[in-house]
PDB file of C-alpha atoms in Angstrom:
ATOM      1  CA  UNK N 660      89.198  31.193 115.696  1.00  0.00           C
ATOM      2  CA  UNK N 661      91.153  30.108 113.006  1.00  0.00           C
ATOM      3  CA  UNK N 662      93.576  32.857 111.214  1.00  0.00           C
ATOM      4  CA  UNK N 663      92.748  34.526 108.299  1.00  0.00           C
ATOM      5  CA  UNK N 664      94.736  33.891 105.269  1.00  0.00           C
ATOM      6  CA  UNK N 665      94.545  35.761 101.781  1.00  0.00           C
ATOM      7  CA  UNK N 666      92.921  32.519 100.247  1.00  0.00           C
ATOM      8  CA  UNK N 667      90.143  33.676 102.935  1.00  0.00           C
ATOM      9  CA  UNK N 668      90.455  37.101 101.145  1.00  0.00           C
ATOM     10  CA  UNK N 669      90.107  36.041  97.448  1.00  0.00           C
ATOM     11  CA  UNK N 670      87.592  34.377  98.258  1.00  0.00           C
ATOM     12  CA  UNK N 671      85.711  36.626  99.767  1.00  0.00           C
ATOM     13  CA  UNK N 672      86.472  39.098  96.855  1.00  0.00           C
ATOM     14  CA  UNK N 673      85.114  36.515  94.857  1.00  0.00           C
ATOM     15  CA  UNK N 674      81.992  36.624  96.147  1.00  0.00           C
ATOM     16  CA  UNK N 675      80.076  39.707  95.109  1.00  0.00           C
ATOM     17  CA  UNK N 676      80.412  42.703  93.039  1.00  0.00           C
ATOM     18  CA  UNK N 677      80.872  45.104  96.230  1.00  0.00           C
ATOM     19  CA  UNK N 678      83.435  42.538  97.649  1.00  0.00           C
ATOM     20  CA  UNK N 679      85.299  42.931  94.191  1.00  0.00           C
ATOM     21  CA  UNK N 680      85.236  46.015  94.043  1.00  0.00           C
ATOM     22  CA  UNK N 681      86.349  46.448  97.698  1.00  0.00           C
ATOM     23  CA  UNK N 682      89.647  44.323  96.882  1.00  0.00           C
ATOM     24  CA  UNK N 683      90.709  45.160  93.857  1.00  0.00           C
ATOM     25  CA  UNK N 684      90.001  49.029  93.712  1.00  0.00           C
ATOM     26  CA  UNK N 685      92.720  50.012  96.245  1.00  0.00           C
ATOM     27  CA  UNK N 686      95.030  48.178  94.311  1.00  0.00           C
ATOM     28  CA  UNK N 687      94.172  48.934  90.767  1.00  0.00           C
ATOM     29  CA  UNK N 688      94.391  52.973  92.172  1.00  0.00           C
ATOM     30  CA  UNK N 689      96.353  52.919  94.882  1.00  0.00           C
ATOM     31  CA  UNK N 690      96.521  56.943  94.973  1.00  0.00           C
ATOM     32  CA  UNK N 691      92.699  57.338  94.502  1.00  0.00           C
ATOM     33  CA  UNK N 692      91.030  54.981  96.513  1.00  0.00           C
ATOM     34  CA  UNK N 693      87.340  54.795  96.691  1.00  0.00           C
ATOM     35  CA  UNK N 694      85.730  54.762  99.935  1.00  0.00           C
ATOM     36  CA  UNK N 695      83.368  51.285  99.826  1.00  0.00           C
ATOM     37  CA  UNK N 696      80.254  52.929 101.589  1.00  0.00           C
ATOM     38  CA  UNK N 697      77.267  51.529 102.249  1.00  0.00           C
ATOM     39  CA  UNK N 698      75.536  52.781  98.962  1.00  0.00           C
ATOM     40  CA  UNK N 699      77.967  50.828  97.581  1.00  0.00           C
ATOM     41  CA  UNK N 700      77.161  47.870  98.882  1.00  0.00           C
ATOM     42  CA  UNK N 701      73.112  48.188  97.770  1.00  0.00           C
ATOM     43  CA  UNK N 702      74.110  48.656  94.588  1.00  0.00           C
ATOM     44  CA  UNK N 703      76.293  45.812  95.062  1.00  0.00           C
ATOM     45  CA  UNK N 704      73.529  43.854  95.991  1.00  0.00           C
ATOM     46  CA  UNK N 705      71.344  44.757  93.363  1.00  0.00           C
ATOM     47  CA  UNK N 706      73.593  43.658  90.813  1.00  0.00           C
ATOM     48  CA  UNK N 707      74.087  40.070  92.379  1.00  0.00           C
ATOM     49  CA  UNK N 708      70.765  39.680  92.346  1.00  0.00           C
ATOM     50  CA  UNK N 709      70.867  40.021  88.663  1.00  0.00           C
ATOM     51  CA  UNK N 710      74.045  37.508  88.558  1.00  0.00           C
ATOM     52  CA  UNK N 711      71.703  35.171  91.015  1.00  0.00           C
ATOM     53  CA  UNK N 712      69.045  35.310  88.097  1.00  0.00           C
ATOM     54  CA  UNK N 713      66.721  36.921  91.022  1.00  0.00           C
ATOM     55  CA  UNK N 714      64.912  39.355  87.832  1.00  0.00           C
ATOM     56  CA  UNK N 715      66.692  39.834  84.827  1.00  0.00           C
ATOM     57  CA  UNK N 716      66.526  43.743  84.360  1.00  0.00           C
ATOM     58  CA  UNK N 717      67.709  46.235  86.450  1.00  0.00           C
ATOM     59  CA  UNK N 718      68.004  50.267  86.842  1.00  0.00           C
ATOM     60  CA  UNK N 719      70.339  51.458  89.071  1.00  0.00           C
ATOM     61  CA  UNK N 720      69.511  55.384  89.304  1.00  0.00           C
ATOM     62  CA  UNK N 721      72.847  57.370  91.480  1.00  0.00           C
ATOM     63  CA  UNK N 722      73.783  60.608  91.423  1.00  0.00           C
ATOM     64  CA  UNK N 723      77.135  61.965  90.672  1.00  0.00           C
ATOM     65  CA  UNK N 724      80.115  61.194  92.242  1.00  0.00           C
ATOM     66  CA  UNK N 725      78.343  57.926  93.506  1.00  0.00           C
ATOM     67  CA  UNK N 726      80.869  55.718  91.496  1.00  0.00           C
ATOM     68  CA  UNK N 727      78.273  54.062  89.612  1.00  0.00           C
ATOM     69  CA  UNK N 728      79.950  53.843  86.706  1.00  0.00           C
ATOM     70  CA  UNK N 729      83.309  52.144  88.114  1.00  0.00           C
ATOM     71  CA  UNK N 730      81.163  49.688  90.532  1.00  0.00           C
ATOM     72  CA  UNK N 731      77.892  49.406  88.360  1.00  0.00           C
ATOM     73  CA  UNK N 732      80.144  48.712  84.674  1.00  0.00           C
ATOM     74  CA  UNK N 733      83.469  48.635  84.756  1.00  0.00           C
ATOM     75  CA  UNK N 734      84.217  46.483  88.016  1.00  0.00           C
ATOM     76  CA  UNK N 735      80.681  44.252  87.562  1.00  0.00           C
ATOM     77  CA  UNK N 736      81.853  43.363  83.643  1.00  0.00           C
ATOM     78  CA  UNK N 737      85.426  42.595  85.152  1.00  0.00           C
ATOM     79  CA  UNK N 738      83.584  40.748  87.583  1.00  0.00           C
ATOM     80  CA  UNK N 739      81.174  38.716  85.794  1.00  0.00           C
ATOM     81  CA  UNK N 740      83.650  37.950  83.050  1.00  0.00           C
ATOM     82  CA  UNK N 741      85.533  36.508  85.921  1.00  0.00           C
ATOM     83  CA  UNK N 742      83.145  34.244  87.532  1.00  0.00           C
ATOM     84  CA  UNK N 743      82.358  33.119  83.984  1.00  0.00           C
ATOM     85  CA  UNK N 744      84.860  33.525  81.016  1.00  0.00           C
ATOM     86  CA  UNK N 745      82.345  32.257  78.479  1.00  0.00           C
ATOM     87  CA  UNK N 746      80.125  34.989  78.938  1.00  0.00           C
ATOM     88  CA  UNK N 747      79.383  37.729  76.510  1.00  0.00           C
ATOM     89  CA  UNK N 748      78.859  41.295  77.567  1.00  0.00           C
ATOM     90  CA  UNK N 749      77.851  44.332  75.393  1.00  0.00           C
ATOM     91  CA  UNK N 750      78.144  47.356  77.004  1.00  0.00           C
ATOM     92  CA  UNK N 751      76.989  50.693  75.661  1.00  0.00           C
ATOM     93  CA  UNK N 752      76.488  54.438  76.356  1.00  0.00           C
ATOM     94  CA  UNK N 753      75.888  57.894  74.843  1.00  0.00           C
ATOM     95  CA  UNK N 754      78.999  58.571  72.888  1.00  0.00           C
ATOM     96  CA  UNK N 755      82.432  57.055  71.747  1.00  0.00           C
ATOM     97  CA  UNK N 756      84.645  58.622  73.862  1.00  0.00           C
ATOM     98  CA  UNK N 757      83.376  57.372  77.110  1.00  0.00           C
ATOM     99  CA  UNK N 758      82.847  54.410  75.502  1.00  0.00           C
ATOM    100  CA  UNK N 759      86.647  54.105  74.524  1.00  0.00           C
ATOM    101  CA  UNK N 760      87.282  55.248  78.562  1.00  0.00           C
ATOM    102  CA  UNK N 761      85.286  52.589  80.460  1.00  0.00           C
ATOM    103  CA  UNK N 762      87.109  49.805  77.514  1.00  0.00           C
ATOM    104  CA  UNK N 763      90.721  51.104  78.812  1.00  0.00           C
ATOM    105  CA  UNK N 764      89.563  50.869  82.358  1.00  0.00           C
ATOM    106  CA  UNK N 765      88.385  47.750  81.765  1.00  0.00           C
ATOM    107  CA  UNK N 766      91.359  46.565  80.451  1.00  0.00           C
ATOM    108  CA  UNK N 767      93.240  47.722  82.830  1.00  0.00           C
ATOM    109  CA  UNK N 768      91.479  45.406  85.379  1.00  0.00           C
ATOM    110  CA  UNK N 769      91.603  42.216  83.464  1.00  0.00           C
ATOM    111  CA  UNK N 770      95.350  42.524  83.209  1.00  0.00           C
ATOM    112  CA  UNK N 771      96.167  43.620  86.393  1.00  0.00           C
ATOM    113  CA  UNK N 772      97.836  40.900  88.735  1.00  0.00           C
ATOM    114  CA  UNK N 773      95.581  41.216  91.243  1.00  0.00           C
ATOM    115  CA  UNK N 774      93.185  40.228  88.860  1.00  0.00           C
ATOM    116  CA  UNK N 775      94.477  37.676  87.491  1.00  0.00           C
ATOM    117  CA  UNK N 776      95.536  36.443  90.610  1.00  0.00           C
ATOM    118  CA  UNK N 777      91.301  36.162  91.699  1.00  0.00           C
ATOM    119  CA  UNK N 778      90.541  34.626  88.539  1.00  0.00           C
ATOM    120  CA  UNK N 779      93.233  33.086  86.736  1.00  0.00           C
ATOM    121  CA  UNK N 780      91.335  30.787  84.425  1.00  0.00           C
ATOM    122  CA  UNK N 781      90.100  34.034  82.417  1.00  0.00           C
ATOM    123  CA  UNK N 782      92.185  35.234  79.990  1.00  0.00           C
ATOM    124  CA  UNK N 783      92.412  37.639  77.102  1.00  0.00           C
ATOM    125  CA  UNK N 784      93.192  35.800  73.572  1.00  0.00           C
ATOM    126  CA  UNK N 785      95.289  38.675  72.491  1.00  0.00           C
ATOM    127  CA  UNK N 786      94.686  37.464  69.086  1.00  0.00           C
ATOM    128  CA  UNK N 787      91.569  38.442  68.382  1.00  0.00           C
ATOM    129  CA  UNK N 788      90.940  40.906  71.522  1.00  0.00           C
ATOM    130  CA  UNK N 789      91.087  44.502  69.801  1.00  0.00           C
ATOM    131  CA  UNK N 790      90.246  47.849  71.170  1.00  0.00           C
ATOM    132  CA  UNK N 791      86.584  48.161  71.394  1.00  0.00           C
ATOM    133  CA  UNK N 792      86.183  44.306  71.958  1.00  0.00           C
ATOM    134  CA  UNK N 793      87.849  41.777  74.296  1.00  0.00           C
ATOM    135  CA  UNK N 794      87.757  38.446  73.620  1.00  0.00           C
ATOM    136  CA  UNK N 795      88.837  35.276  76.567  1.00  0.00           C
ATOM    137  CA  UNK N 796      90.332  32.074  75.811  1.00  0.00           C
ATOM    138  CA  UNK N 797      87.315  30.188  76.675  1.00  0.00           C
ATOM    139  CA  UNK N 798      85.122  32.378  74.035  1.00  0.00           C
ATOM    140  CA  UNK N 799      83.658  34.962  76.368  1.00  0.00           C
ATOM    141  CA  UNK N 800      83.697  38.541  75.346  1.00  0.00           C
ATOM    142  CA  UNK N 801      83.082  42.126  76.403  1.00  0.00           C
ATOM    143  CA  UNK N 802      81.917  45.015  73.286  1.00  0.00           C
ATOM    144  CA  UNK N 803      81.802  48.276  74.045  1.00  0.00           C
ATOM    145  CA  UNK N 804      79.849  50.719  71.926  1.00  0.00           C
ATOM    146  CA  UNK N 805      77.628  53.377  71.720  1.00  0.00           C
ATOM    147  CA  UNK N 806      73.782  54.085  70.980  1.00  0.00           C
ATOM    148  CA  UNK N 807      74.764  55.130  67.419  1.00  0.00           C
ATOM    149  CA  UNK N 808      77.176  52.203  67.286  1.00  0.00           C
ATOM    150  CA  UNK N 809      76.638  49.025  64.936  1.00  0.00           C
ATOM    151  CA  UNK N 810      74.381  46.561  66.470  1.00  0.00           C
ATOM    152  CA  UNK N 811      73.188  44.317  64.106  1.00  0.00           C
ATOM    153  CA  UNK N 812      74.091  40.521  64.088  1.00  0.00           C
ATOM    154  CA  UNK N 813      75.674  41.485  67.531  1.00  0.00           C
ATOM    155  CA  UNK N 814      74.302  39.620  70.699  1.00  0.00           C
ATOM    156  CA  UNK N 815      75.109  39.314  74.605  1.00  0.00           C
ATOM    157  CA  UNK N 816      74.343  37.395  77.302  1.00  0.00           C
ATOM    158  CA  UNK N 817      74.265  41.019  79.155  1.00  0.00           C
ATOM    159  CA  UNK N 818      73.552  44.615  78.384  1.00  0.00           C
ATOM    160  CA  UNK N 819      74.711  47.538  80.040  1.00  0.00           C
ATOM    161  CA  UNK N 820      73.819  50.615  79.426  1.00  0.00           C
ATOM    162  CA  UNK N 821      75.580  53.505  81.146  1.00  0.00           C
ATOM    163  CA  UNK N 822      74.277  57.071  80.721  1.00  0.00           C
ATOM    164  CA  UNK N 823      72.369  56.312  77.358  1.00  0.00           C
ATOM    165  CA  UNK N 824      71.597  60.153  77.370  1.00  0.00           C
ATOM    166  CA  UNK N 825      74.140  62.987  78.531  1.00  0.00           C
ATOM    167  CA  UNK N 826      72.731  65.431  81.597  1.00  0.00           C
ATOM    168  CA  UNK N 827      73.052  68.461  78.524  1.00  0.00           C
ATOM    169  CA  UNK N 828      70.867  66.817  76.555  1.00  0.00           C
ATOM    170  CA  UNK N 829      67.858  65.921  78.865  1.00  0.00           C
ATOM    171  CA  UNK N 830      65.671  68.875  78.027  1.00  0.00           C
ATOM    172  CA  UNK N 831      66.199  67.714  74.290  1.00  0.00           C
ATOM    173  CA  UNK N 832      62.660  65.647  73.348  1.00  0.00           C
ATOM    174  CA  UNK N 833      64.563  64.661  70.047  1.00  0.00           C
ATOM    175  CA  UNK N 834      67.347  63.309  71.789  1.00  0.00           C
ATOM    176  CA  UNK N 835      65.152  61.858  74.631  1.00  0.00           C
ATOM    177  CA  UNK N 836      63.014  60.077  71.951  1.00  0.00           C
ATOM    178  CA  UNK N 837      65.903  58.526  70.054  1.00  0.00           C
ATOM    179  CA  UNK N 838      67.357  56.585  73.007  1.00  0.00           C
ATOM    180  CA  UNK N 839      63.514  55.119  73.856  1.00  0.00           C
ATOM    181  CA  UNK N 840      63.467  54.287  70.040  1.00  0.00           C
ATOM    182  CA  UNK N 841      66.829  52.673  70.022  1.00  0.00           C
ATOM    183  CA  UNK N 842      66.225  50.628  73.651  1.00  0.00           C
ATOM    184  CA  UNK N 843      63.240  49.211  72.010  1.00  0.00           C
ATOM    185  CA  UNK N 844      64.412  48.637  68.768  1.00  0.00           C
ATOM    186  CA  UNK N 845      67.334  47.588  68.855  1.00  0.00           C
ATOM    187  CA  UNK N 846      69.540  46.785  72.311  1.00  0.00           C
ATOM    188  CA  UNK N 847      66.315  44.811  73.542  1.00  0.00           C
ATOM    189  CA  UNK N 848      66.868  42.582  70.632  1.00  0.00           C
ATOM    190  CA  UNK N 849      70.361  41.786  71.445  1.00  0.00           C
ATOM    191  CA  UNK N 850      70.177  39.391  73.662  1.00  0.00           C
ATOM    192  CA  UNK N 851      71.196  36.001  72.980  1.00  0.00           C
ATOM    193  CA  UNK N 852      68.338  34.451  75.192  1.00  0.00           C
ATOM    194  CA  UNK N 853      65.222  37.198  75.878  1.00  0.00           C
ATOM    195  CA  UNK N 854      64.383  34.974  78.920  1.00  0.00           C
ATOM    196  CA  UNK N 855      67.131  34.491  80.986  1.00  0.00           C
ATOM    197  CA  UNK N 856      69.435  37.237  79.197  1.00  0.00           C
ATOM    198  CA  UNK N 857      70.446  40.555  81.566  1.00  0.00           C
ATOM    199  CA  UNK N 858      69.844  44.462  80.800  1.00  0.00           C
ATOM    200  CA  UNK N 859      71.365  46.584  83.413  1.00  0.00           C
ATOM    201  CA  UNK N 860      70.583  50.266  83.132  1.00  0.00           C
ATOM    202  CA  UNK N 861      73.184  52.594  84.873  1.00  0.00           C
ATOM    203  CA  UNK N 862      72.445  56.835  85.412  1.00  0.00           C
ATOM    204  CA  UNK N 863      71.425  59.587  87.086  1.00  0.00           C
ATOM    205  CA  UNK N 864      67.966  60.181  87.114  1.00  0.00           C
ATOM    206  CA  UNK N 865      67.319  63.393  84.609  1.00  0.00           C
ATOM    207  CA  UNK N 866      63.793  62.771  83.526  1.00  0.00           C
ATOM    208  CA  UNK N 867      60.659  60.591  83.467  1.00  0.00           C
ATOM    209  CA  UNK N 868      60.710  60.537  79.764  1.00  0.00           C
ATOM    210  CA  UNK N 869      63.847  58.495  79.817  1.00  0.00           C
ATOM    211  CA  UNK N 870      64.162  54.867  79.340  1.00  0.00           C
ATOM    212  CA  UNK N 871      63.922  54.765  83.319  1.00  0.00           C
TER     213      UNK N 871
END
């Protein structure tokens, strides 16, 4: 059996979501490292079945302190942004603040060395990259906004939506309404090609009135 080498390694992190995430989340936090369980690895594989082209919608329901957020946004944008610089990503949830979280977390990944190191053919043009929106060298990009956000003349090769309604708000019918009003109206729209374009949904399960 041959040896092992960290070519082996990249390579492997290369290869799916969950594999990513395993690699690069150790190093990107060494002093909070999250254990890569096997609920990580189904949602993993749920998400590469998306990439594959498998279905092109998906709702990935977890309950707190499941990591969905850093495996199901943050690391899967790094990720597909990675394995394709020219795509474009729009990714979107309840409010501006954690909006303006997940884009610094983001960031952080796509400069890291380790990163860079995996995929060194995507870049940031630091040009025209600003603080809501990242922009690579090859034309790809990754928006971040929320469901009160501006969306016209905006589109994406992928949608992800991450907690579209807060866990405070769920007995709110108003506020329950609005986000079915604004899936259908407007983030369905976005995408650049309604056949083979991607909408991944990310939250807990609060209700059966929700857009899950």
């Amino acid at each position: 059996m041959g040896k092992i080498t960290q070519d082996h390694i990249q390579a492997l992190a290369r290869s799916s979501v969950s594999e990513f995430f395993r690699y690069l989340q150790p190093r990107i936090n060494p002093t909070h490292p999250i254990k890569a369980d096997w609920y990580i690895d189904a949602m993993g594989e749920a998400i590469m079945g998306l990439w594959r082209g498998d279905y092109t919608r998906l709702m990935v329901n977890a309950p707190p302190r499941s990591s969905k957020t850093t495996l199901c946004t943050i690391y899967t944008a790094a990720f597909i942004l990675g394995r394709d610089p020219t795509a474009s990503l729009m990714i979107v949830s309840y409010g501006d603040e954690l909006s303006r979280d997940m884009a610094l977390k983001v960031e952080a990944l796509l400069k890291h060395r380790s990163y860079r190191a995996l995929f060194p053919h995507t870049k940031l043009n630091k040009d025209k990259s600003r603080a809501h929106l990242f922009i690579t060298t090859q034309g790809g990009s990754i928006r971040f906004t929320s469901l009160n956000g501006v969306m016209t003349g905006i589109g994406a090769d992928w949608i992800i939506i991450d907690d579209p309604l807060q866990a405070a708000h769920v007995r709110s019918e108003a506020r329950s309404d609005a986000v079915v009003q604004v899936f259908r109206e407007s983030l369905s729209t976005r995408l650049n090609n309604p056949t083979s374009g991607k909408i991944l949904l990310v939250q807990q399960r609060l209700s059966d009135r929700k857009s899950t």
